[in-house]
Short mmCIF file of C-alpha atoms and ligand atoms in Angstrom, two decimals:
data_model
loop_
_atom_site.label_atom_id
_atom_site.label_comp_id
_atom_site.label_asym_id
_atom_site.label_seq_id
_atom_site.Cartn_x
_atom_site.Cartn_y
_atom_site.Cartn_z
CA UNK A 1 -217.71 -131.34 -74.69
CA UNK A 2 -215.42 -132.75 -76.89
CA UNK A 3 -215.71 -131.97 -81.12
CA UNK A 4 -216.22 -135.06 -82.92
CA UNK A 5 -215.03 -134.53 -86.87
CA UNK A 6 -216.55 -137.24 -88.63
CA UNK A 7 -215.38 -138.42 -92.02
CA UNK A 8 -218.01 -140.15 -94.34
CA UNK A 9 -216.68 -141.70 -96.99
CA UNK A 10 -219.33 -143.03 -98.80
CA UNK A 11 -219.09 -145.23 -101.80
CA UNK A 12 -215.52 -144.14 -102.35
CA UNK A 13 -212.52 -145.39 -103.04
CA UNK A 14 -210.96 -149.01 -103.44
CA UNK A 15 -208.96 -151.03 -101.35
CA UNK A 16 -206.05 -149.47 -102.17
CA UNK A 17 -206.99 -145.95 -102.07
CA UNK A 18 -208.87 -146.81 -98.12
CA UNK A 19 -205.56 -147.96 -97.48
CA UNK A 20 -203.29 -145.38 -98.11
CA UNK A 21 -205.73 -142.49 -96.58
CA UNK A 22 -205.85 -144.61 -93.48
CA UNK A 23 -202.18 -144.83 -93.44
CA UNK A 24 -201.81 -141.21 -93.71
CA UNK A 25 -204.35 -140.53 -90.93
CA UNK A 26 -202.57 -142.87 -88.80
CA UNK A 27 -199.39 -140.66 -89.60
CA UNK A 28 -200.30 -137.80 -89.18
CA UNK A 29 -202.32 -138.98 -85.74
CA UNK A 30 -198.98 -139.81 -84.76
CA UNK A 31 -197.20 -136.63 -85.30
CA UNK A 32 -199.88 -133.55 -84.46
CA UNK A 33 -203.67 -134.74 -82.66
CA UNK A 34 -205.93 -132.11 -82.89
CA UNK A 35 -208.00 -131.05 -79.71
CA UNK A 36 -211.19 -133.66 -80.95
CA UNK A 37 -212.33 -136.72 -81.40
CA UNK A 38 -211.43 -138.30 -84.65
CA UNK A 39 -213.66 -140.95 -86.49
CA UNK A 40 -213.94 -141.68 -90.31
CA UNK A 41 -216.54 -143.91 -92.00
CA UNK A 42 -215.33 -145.75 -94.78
CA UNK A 43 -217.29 -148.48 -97.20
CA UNK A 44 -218.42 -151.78 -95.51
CA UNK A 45 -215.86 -153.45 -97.50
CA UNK A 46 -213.26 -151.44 -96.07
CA UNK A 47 -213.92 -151.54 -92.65
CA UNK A 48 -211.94 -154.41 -91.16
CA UNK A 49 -208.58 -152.90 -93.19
CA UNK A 50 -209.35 -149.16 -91.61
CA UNK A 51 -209.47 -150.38 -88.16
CA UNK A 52 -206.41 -152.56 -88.46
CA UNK A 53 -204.61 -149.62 -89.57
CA UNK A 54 -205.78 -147.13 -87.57
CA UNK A 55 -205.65 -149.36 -84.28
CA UNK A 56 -203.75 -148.08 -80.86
CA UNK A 57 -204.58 -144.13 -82.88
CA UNK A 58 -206.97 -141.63 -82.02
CA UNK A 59 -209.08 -142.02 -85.39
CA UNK A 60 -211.92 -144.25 -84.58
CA UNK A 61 -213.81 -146.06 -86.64
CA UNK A 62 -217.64 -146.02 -87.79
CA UNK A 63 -220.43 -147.49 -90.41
CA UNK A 64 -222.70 -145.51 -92.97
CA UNK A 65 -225.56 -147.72 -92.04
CA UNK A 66 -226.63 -150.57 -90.13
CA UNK A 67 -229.82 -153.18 -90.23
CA UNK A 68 -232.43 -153.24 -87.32
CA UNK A 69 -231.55 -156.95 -86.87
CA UNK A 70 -228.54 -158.52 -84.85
CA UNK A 71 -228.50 -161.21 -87.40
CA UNK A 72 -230.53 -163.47 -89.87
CA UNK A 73 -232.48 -163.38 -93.80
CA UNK A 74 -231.92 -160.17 -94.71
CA UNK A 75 -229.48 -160.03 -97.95
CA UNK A 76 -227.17 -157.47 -98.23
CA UNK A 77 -227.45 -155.74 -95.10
CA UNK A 78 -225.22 -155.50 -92.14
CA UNK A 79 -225.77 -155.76 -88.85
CA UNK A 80 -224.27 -152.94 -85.47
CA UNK A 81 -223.31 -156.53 -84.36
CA UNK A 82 -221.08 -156.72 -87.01
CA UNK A 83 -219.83 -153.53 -87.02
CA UNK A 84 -219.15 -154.00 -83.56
CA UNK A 85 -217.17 -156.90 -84.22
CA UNK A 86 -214.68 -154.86 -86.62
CA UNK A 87 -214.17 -152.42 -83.91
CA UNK A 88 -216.51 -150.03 -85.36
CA UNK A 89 -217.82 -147.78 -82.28
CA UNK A 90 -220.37 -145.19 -84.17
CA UNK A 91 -222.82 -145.32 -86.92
CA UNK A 92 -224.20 -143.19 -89.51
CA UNK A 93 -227.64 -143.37 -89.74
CA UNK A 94 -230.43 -141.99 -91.84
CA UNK A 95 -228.22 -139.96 -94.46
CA UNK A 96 -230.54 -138.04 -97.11
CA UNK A 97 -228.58 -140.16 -99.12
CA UNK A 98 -230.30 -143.43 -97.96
CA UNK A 99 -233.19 -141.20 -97.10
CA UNK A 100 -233.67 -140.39 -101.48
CA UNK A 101 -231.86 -143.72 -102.23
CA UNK A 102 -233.40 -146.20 -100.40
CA UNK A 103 -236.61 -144.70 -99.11
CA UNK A 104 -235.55 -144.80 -95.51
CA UNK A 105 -238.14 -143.47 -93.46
CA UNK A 106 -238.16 -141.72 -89.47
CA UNK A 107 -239.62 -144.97 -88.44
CA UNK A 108 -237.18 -147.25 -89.43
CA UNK A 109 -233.59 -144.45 -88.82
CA UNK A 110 -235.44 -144.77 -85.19
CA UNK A 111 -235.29 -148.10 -85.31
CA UNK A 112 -231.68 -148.97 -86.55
CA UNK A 113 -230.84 -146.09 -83.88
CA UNK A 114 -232.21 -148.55 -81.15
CA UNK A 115 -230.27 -151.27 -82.52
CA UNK A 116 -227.24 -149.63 -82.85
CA UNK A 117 -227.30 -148.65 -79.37
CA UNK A 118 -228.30 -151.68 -77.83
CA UNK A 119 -225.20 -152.88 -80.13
CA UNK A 120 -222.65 -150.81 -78.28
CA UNK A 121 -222.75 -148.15 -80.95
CA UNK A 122 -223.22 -144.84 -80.69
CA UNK A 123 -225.86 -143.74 -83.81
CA UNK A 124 -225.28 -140.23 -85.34
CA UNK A 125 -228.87 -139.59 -86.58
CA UNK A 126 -228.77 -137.17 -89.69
CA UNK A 127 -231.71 -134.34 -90.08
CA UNK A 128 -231.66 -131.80 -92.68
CA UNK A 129 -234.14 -129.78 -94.94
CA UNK A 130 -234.28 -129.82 -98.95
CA UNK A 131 -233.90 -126.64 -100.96
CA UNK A 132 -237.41 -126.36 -101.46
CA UNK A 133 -238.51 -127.07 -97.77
CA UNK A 134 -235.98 -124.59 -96.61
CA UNK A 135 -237.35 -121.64 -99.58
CA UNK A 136 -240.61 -122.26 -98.44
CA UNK A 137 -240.07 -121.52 -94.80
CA UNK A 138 -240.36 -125.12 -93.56
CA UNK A 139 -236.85 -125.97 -92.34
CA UNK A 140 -237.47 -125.83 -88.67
CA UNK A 141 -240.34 -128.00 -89.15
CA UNK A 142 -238.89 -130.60 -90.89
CA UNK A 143 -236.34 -130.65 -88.74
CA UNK A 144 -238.49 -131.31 -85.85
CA UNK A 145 -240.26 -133.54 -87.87
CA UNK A 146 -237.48 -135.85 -88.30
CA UNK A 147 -235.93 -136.06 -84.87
CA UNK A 148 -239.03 -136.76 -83.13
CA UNK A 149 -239.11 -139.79 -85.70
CA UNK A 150 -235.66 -140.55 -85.94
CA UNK A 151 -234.81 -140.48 -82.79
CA UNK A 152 -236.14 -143.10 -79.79
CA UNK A 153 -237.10 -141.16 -76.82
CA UNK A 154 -234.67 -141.64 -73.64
CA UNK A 155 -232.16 -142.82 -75.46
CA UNK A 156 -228.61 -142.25 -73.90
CA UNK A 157 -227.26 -139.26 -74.16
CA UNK A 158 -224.06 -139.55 -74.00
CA UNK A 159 -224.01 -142.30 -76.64
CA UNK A 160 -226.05 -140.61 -79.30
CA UNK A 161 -224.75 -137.73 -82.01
CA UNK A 162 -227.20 -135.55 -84.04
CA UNK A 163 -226.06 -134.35 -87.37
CA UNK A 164 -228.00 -131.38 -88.66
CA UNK A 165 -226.98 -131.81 -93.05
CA UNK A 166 -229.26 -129.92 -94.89
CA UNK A 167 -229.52 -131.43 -97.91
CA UNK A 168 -228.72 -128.52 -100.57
CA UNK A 169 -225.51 -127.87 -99.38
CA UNK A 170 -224.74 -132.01 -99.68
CA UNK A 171 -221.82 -131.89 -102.56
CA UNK A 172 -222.38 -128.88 -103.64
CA UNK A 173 -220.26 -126.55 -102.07
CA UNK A 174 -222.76 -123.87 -100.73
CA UNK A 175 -222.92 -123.97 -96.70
CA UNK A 176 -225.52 -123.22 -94.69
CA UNK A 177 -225.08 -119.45 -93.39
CA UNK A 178 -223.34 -119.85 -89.88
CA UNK A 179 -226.65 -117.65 -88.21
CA UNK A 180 -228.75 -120.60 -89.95
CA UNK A 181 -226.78 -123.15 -88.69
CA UNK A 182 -226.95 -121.60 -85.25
CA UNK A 183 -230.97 -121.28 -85.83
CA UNK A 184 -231.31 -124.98 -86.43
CA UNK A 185 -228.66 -126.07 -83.61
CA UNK A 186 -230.34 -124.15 -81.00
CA UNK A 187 -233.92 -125.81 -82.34
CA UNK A 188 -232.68 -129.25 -81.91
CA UNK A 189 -231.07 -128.42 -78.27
CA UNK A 190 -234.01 -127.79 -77.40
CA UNK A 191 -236.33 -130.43 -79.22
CA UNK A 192 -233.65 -132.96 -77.21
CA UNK A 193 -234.49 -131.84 -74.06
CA UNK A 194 -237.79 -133.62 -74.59
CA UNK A 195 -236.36 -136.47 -76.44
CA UNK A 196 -233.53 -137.08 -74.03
CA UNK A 197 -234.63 -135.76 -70.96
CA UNK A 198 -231.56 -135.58 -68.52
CA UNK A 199 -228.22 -135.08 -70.01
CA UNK A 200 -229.60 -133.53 -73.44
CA UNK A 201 -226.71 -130.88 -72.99
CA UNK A 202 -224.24 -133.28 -73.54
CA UNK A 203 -225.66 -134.96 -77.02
CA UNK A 204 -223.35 -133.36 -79.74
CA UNK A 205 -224.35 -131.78 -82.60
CA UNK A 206 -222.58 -131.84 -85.86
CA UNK A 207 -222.88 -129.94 -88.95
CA UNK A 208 -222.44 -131.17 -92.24
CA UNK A 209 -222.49 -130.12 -95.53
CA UNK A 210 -219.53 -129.29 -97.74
CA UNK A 211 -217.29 -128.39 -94.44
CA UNK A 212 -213.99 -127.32 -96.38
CA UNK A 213 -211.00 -126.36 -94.51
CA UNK A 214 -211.90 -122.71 -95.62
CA UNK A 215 -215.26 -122.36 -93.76
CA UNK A 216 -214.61 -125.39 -91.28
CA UNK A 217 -213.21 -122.40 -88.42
CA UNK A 218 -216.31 -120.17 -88.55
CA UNK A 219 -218.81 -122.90 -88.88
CA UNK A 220 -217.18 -124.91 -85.43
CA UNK A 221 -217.06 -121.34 -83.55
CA UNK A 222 -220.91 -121.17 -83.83
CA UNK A 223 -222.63 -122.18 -80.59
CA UNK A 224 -224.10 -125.79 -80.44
CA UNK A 225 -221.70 -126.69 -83.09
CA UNK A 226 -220.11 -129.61 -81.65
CA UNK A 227 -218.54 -130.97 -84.06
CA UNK A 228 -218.46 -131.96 -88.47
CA UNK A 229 -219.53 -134.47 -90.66
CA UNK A 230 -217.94 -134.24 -93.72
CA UNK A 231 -217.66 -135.71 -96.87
CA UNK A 232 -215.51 -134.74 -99.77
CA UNK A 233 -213.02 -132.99 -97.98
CA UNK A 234 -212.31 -136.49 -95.57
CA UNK A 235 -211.44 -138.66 -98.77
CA UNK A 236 -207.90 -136.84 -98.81
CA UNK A 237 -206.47 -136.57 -95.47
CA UNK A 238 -204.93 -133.23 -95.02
CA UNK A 239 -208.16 -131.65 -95.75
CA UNK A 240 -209.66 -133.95 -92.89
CA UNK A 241 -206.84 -133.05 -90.58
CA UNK A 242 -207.28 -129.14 -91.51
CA UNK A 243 -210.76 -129.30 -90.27
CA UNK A 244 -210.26 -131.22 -87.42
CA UNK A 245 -207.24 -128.45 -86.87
CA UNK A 246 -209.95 -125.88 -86.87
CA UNK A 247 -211.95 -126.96 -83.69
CA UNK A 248 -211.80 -124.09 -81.23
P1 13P B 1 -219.96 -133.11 -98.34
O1 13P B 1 -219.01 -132.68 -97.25
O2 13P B 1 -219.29 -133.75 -99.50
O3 13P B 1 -220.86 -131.96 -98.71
O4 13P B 1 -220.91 -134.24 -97.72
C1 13P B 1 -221.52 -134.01 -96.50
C2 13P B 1 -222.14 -135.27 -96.03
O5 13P B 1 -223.11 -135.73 -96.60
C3 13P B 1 -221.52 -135.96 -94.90
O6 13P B 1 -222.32 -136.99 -94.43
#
């Protein structure tokens, strides 16, 4: 299976600033591709510049969020239709970020991750455990708790990323211990087997939570670690490109 470093940019940068990190992606995508696939996520607002730039590269091109609907009444929101339409071909979808900020629920992340896949886009459902949840022995649970909600059963899996971000080492630069992170991979291989029936194998599993170029090698060694989704460290592009660099 093929690594998938995923770059979430969240509410950063202006127009300006997506430009020139796209234009240095698409440089350096140019001179040196690393052995994985390459996507970044930047702003809405940003979207449509991104992919012109970084059209005919490797980097593709993904949302942080998307609404249930194709289309219609709902202010603000944005549609995997749209996204679609800017050459977006992934998703991000139920962050702990939205989770906290806008009180997104399993329910509707399994929803939107429906949509998004009958929109021609491939969701990357996020999971992870508080600080609390994980001191008090819950973490598995939680987990579980959340992809059974998040994620529709049968869904396709080869059009459907998991990203396992426990939520304490968000920003903060403490990563999860690579024997946790193999813990809770191995837990949601196997919770997708029922979820996904045939094919589950194949559904890649990220990790994400302050992936640095420093740790980025020992945390994509671990088994079931198919991949990053990281944050800081893909708002300036040689850190991005040193991660993706580490793949094995
Ligand atoms: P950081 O890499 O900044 O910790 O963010 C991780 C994340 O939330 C990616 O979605």
């Amino acid at each position: 299976m093929k690594p998938l470093i995923a770059g979430n940019w969240k509410m950063n940068g202006l127009s300006d600033d997506a430009k020139s990190l796209a234009e240095d992606l698409k440089a350096r995508s140019a001179a040196d591709l690393p052995a994985c696939e390459l996507l970044v996520c930047p702003p809405y607002l940003h979207i449509a510049q991104v992919a012109g730039i970084l059209q005919g590269t490797e980097v593709r091109v993904g949302g942080q969020d998307c609404h249930t609907a194709g289309s219609g009444a709902h202010t603000g929101d944005v549609s995997g239709d749209m996204l679609r339409d800017l050459g977006c071909g992934y998703v991000i979808l139920g962050h702990s970020e939205r989770r906290a900020d806008h009180g997104e629920n399993d329910a509707l992340v399994r929803a939107k991750a429906e949509a998004a896949q009958a929109a021609g886009l491939v969701p990357i459902v996020c999971v992870g455990e508080t600080a609390d949840q994980r001191a008090s022995g819950e973490a598995l649970a939680v987990i579980a708790r959340q992809l059974k909600g998040s994620v529709p059963v049968g869904m396709d899996a080869e059009r459907l990323v998991i990203a396992y971000e426990p939520v304490w080492a968000i920003g903060t630069g403490q990563t999860a211990t690579p024997d946790d992170v193999v813990e809770v991979h191995r837990e949601i291989r196997k919770l997708l087997v029922g979820l996904v029936g045939e094919g589950s194998d194949r559904v890649r599993i990220l990790y994400g939570g302050s992936v640095k170029p420093a740790n980025a090698a020992e945390l994509l060694a671990q088994a079931n670690v198919d991949g990053a989704l990281v944050g800081g460290a893909s708002l300036k592009a040689e850190d991005f490109w040193a991660i993706a660099a580490s793949c094995p």
